[in-house]
C-alpha positions in Angstrom: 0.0 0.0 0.0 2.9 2.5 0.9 4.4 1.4 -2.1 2.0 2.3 -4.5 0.9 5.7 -2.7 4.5 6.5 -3.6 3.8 5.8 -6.8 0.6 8.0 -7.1 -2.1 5.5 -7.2 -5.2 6.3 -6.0 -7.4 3.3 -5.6 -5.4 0.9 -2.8 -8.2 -1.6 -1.2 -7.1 -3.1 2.3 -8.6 -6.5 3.3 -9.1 -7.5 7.0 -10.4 -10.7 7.6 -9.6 -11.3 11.1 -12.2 -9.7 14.4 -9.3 -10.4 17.4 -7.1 -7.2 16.9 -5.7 -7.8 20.8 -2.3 -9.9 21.1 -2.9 -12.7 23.9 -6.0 -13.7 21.7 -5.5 -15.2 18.8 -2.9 -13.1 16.9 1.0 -12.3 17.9 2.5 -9.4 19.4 4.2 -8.8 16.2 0.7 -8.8 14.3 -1.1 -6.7 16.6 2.2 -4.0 16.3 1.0 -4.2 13.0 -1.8 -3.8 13.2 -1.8 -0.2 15.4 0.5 1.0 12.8 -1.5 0.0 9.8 -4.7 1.9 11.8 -2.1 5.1 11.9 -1.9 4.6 8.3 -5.5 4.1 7.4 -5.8 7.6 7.2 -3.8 8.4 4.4 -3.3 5.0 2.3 -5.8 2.9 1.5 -8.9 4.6 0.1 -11.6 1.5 1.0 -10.5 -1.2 3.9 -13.1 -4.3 2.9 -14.0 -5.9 6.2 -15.0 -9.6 6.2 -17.5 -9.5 9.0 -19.2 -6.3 11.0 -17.3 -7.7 14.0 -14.1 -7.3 11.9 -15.1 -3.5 10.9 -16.3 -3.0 14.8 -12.8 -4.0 16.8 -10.7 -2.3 13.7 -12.3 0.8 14.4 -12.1 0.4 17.9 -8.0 -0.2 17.1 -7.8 3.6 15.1 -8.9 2.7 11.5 -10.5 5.0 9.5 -14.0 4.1 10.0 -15.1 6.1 6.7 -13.6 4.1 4.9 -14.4 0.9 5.8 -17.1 -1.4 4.1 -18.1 -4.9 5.0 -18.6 -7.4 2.5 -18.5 -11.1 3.9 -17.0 -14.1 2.8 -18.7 -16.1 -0.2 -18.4 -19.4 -1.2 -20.1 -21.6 -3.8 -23.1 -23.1 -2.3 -22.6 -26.4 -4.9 -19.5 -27.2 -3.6 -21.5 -28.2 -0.8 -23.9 -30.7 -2.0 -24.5 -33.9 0.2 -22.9 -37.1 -2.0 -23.7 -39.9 -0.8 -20.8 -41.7 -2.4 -18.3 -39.8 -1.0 -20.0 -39.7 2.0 -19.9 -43.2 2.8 -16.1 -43.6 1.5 -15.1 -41.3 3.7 -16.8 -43.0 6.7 -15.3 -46.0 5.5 -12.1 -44.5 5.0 -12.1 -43.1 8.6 -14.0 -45.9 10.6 -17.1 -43.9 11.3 -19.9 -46.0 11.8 -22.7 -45.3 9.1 -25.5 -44.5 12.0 -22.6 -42.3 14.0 -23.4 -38.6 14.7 -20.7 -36.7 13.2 -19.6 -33.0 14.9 -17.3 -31.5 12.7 -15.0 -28.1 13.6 -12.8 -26.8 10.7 -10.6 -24.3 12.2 -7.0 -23.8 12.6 -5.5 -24.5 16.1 -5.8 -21.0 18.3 -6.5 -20.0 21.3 -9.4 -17.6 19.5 -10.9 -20.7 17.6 -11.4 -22.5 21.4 -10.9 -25.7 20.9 -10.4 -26.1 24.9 -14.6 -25.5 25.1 -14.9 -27.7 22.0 -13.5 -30.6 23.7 -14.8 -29.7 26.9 -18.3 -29.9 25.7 -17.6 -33.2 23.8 -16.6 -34.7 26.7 -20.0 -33.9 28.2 -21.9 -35.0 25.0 -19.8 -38.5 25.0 -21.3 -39.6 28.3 -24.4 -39.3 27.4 -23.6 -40.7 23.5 -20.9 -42.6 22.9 -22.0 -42.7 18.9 -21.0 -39.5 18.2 -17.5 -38.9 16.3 -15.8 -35.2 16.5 -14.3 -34.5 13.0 -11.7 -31.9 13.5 -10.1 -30.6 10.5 -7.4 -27.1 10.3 -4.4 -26.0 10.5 -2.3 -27.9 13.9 -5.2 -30.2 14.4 -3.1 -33.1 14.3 -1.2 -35.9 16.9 1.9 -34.2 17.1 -0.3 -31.0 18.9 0.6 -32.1 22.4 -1.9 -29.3 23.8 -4.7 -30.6 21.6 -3.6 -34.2 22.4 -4.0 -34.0 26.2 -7.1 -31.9 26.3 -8.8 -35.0 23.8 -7.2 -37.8 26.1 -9.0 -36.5 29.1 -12.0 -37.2 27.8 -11.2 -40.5 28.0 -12.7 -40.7 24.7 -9.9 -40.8 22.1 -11.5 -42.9 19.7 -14.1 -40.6 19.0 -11.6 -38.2 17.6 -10.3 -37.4 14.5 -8.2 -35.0 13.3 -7.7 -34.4 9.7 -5.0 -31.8 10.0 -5.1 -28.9 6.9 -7.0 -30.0 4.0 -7.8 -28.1 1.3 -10.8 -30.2 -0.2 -13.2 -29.0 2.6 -16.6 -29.5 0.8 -15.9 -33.2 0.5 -14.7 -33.4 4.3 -18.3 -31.3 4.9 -20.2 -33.7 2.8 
């Protein structure tokens, strides 16, 4: 953006796509640093900041940024992608070892103190001693067995099996479906 001020263009379009502008929860020190200087700078660079969510536009402004010139337009997505099929459906409990009359709970987030997986988990363990059919499908970005955090908080549920985590993925719709 400073860049191409420099250079005399007129039309620069920020993006912010993240709500948590404070630095114990859910970005870095060095982000949030960032972030306050970007909300000096919103002022004189960018001429529309496109927020992803009203939430997003709301804590920005509460940071500094230049609130005229903020608009929100949310995240889209091809509703098709998301079609139920049944063949893949039942591969992929097959695949996994998820009983065809389980209930599945699926979380596709990246591993972050914002995204809460602590009350995720929590809360399964409640559900699993009532129902011991359900299966928690956690797909993102450190959900995985080396996550020695996310490992503990799932073994004391005493419930392991029930779990499983697909790390990243980029073919979400199928995981969905």
């Amino acid at each position: 953006g400073l860049a191409a001020k420099i250079l005399g263009h007129k039309n620069i379009i920020w993006g912010i796509r993240n709500t948590d502008v404070f630095s114990r929860r859910g970005v870095s020190f060095f982000t949030s640093l960032i972030m306050r200087l970007c909300a000096a700078l919103s002022r004189i660079i960018p001429h529309t900041i496109v927020c992803v969510a009203h939430s997003a536009k709301n804590s920005h402004k509460k940071l500094g940024y230049d609130d005229r010139k903020m608009v929100v337009i949310h995240n889209g997505f091809d509703v098709n992608k998301f079609n139920l099929k049944i063949k893949h459906r039942s591969e992929l409990r097959k695949r996994f070892g998820i009983k065809a009359n389980s209930l599945i709970i699926g979380s596709v987030a990246r591993y972050n103190e914002y995204k809460d997986h602590k009350s995720l988990i929590y809360a399964a363990k409640k559900i699993l001693i009532a129902r011991k059919d359900v299966c928690f499908v956690l797909v993102g970005k450190g959900i995985n067995n080396e996550n020695e955090e996310l490992m503990d908080l799932i073994k004391n549920t005493n419930n392991e099996k029930n779990f499983i985590l697909m790390g990243e993925r980029d073919d979400i719709p199928l995981i969905l479906a």
